[in-house]
PDB file of C-alpha atoms in Angstrom:
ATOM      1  CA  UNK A   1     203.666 244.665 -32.176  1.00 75.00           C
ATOM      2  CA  UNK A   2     201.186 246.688 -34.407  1.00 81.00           C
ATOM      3  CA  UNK A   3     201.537 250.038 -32.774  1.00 89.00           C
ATOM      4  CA  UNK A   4     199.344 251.950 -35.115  1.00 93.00           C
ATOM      5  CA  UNK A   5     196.516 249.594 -35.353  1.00 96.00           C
ATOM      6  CA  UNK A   6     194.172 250.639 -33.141  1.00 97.00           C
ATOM      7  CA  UNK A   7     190.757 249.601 -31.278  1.00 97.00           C
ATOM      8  CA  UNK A   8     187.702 251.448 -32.536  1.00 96.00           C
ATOM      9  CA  UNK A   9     183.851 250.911 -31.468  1.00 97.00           C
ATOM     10  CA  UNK A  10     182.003 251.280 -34.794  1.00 95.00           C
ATOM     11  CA  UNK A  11     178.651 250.451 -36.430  1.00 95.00           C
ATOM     12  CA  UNK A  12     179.392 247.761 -39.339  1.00 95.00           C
ATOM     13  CA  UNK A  13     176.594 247.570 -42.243  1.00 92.00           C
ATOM     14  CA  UNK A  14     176.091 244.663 -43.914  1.00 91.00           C
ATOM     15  CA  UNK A  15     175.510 243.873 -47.641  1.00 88.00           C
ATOM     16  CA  UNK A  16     171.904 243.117 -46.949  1.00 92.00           C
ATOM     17  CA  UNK A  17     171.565 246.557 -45.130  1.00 92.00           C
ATOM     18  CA  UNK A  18     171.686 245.399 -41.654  1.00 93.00           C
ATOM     19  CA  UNK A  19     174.026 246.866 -38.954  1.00 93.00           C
ATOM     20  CA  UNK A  20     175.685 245.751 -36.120  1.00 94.00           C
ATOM     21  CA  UNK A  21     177.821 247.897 -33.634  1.00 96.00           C
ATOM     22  CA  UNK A  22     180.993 245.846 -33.652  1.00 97.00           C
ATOM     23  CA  UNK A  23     184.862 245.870 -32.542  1.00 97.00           C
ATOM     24  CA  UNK A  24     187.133 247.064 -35.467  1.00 97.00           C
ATOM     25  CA  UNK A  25     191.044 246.910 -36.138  1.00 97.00           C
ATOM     26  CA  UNK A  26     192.060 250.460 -37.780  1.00 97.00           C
ATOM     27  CA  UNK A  27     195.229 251.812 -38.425  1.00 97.00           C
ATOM     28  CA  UNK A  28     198.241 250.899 -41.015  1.00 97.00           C
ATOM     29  CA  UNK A  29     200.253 247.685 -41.928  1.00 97.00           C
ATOM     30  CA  UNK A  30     203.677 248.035 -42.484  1.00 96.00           C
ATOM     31  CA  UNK A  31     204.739 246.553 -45.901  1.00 96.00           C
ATOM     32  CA  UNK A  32     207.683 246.751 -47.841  1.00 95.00           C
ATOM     33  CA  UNK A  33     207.614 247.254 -51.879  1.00 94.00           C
ATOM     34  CA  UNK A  34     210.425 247.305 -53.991  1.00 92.00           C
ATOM     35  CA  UNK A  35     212.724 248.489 -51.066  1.00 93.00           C
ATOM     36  CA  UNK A  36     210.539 250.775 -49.607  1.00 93.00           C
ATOM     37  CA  UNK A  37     208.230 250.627 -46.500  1.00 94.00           C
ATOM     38  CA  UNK A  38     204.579 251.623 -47.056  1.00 94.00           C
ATOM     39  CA  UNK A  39     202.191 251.837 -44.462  1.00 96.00           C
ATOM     40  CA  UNK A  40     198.947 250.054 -45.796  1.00 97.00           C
ATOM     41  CA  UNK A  41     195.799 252.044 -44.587  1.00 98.00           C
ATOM     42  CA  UNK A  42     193.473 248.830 -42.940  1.00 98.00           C
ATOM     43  CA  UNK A  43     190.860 248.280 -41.301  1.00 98.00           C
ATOM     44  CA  UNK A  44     189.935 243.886 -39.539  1.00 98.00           C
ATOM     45  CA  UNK A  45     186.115 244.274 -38.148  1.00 98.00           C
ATOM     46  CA  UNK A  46     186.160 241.438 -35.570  1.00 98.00           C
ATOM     47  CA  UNK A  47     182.228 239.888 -35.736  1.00 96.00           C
ATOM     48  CA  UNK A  48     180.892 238.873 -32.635  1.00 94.00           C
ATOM     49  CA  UNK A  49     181.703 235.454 -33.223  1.00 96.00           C
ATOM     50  CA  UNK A  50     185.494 236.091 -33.294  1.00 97.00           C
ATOM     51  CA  UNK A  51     187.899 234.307 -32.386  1.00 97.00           C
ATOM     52  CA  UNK A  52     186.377 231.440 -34.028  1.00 98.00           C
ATOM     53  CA  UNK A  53     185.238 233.362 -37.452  1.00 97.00           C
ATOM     54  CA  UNK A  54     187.697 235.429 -39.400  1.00 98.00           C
ATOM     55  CA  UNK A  55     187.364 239.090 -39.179  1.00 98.00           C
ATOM     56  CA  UNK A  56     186.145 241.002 -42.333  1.00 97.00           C
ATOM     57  CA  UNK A  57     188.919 243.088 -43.566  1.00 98.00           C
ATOM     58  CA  UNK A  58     189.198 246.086 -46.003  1.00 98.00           C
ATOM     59  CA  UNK A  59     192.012 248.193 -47.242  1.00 98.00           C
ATOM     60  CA  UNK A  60     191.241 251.757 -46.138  1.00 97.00           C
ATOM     61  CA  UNK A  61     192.675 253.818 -48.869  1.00 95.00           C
ATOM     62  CA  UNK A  62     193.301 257.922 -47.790  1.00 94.00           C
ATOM     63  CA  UNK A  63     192.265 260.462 -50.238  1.00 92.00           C
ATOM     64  CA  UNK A  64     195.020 260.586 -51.940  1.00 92.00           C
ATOM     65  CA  UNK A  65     195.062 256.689 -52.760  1.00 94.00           C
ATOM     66  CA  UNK A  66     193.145 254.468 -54.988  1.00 94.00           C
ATOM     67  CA  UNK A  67     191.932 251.158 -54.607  1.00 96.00           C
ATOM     68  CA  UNK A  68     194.339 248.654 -56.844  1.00 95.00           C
ATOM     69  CA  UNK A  69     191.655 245.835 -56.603  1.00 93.00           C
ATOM     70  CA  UNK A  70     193.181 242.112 -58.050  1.00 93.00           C
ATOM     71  CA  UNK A  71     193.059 238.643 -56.642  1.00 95.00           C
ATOM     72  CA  UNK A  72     193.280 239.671 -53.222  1.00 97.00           C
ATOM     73  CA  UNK A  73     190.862 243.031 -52.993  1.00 97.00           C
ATOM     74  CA  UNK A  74     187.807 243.734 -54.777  1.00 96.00           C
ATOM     75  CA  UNK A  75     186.769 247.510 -55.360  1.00 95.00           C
ATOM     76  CA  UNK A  76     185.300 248.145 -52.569  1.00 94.00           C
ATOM     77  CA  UNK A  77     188.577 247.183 -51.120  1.00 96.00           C
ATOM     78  CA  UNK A  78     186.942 243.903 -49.268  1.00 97.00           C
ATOM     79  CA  UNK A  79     190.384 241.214 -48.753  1.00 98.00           C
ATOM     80  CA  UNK A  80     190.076 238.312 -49.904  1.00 97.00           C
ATOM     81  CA  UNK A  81     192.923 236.177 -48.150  1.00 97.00           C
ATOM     82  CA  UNK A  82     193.194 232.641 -48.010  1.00 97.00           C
ATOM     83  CA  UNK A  83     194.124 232.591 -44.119  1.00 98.00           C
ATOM     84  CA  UNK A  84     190.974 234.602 -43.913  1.00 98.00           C
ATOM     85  CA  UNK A  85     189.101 231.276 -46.290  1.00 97.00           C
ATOM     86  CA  UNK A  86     190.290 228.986 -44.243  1.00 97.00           C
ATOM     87  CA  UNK A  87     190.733 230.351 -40.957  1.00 98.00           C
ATOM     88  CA  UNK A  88     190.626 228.035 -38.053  1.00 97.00           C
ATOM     89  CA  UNK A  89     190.623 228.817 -34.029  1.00 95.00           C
ATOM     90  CA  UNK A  90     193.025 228.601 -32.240  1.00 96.00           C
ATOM     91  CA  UNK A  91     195.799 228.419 -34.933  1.00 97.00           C
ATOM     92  CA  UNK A  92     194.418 231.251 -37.097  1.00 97.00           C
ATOM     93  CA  UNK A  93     195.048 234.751 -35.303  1.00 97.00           C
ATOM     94  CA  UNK A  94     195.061 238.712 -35.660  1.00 97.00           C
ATOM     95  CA  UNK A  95     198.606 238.644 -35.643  1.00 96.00           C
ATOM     96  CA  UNK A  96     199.235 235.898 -38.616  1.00 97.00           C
ATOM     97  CA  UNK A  97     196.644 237.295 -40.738  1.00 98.00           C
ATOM     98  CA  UNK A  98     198.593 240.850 -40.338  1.00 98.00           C
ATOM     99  CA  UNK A  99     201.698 238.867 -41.394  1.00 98.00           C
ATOM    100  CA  UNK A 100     199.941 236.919 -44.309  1.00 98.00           C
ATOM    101  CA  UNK A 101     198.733 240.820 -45.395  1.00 98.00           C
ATOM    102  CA  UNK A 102     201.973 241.883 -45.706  1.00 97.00           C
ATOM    103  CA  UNK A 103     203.305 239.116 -47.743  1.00 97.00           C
ATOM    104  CA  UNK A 104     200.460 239.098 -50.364  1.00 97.00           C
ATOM    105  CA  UNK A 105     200.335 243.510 -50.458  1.00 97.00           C
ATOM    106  CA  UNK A 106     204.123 243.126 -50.677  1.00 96.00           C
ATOM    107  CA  UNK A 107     203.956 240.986 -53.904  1.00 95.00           C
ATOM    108  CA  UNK A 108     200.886 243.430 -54.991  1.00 95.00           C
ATOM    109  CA  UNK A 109     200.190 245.946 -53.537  1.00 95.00           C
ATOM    110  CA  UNK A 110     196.355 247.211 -52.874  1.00 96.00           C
ATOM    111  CA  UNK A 111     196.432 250.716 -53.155  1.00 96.00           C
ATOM    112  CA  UNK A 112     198.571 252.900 -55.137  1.00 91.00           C
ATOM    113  CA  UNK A 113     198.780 257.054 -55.336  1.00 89.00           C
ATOM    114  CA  UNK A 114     196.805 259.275 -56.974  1.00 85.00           C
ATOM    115  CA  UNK A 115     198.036 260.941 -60.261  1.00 81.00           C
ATOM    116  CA  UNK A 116     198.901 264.450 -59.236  1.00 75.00           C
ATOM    117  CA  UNK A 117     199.565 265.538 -62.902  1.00 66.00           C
ATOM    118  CA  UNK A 118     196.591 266.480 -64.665  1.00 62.00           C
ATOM    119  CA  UNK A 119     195.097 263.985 -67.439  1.00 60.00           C
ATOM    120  CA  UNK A 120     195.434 265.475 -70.907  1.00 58.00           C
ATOM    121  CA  UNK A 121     192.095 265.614 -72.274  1.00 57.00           C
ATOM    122  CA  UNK A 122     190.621 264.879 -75.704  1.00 55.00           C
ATOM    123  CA  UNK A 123     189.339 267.409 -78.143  1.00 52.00           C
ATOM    124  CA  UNK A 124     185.770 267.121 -79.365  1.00 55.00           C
ATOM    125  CA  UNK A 125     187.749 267.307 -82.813  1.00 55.00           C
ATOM    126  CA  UNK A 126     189.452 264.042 -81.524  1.00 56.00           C
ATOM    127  CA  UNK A 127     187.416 262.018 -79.585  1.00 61.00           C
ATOM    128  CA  UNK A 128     188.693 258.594 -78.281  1.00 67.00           C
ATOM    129  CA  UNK A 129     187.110 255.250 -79.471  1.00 71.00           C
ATOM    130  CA  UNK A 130     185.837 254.569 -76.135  1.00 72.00           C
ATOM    131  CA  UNK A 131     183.996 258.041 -76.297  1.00 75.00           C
ATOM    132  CA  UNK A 132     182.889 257.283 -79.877  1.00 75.00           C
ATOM    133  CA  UNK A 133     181.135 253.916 -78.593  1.00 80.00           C
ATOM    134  CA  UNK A 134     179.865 255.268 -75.340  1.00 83.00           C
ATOM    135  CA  UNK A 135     178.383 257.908 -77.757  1.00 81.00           C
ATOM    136  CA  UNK A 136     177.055 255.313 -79.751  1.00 82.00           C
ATOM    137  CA  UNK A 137     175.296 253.471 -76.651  1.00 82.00           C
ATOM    138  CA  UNK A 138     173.625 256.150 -75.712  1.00 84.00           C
ATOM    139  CA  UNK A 139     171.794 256.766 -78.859  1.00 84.00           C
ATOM    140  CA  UNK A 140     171.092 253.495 -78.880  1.00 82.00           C
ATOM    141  CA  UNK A 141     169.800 253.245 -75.224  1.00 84.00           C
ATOM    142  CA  UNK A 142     167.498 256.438 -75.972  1.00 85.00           C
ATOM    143  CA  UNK A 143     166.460 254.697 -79.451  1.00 83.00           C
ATOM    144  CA  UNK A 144     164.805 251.639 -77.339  1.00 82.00           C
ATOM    145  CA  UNK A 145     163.669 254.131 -74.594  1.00 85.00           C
ATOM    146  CA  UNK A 146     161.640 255.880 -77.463  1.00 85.00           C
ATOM    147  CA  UNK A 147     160.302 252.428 -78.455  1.00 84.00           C
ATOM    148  CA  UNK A 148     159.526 251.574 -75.367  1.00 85.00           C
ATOM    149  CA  UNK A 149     157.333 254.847 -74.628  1.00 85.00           C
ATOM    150  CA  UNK A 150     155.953 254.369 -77.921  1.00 86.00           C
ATOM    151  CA  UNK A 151     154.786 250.408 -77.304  1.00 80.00           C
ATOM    152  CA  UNK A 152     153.533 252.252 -74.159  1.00 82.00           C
ATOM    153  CA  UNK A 153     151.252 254.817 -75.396  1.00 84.00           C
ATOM    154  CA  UNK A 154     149.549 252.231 -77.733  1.00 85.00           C
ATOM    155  CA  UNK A 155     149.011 249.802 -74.629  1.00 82.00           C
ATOM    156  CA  UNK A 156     147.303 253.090 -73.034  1.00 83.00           C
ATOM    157  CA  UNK A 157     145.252 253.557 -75.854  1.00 84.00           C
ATOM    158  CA  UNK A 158     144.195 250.024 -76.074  1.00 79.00           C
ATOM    159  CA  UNK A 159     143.366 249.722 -72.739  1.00 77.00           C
ATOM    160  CA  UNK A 160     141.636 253.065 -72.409  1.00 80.00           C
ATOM    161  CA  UNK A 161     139.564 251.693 -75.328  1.00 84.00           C
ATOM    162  CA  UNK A 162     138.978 247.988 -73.772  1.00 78.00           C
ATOM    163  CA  UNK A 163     138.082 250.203 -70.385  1.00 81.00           C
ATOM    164  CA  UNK A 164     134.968 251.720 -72.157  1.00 83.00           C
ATOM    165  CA  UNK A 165     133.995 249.319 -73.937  1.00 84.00           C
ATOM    166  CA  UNK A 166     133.674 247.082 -70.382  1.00 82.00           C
ATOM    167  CA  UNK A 167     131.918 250.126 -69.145  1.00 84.00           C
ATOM    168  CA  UNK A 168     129.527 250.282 -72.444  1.00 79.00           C
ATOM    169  CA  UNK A 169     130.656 253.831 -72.957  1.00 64.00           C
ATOM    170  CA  UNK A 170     131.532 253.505 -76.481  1.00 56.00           C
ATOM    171  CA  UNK A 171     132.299 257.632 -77.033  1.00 52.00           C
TER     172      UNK A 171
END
């Protein structure tokens, strides 16, 4: 029923670093928005242990789409789904979560285009608050990192002192 959704062969990497060459679902979602169809950019990895454990699903956003993460999608674009929560073989399948994914991207949708206009950008003469405080954490981030290098040094000199004294080298 999902034309564009097809079978790929790829290597999946895990969170803890691991990898595991596994079956994936890519392709596009049809989902309507405000009167409009938009074809959702997906991609369902199905884990060796599918059918009976839910696939791990992201939103797969092209270059000229961002991630809109919310309640469903993080920003990595990772689903979070409650058919995928409390999936259950044989009544949970491909085909309802793809159904479920329209529903919930319908009501909010997980990707959204990129601004083609270009930003206007702030003067130095006008600088925004949030550049003003950034500002201000970074002098204050290299204030403790010159502490810190100070504290430092003196534990180097104490120890370098302690060190000859254990060594009766009292130069």
């Amino acid at each position: 029923m999902y034309k564009d959704l097809k079978p790929v062969m790829d290597t999946y990497v895990f969170n803890d670093g691991s990898f595991r060459d596994l079956m994936s679902l890519r392709g596009t979602v049809p989902v309507n928005y405000r009167g409009n169809v938009y074809n959702i950019p997906v991609c369902l990895w199905l884990m060796d242990t599918y059918p009976y454990n839910p696939p791990i699903c992201f939103v797969k956003p092209t270059s000229a789409m961002m991630i809109k993460s919310g309640k469903h999608i993080d920003a990595n674009g990772k689903m979070y789904l409650p058919y995928l929560h409390e999936w259950k073989h044989p009544q949970s399948d491909l085909y309802g979560l793809i159904q479920v994914m329209i529903v919930v991207f319908g009501e909010e949708p997980p990707v959204f285009s990129r601004p083609t206009t270009p930003r206007i950008l702030l003067t130095p003469e006008h600088p925004s608050q949030e550049s003003v405080l950034q500002r201000q954490k970074l002098q204050l981030e290299i204030e403790v990192l010159q502490r810190q290098k100070q504290v430092l040094e003196i534990q180097e000199q104490y120890y370098s002192i302690k060190l000859r004294r254990l060594l009766g080298d009292d130069a």
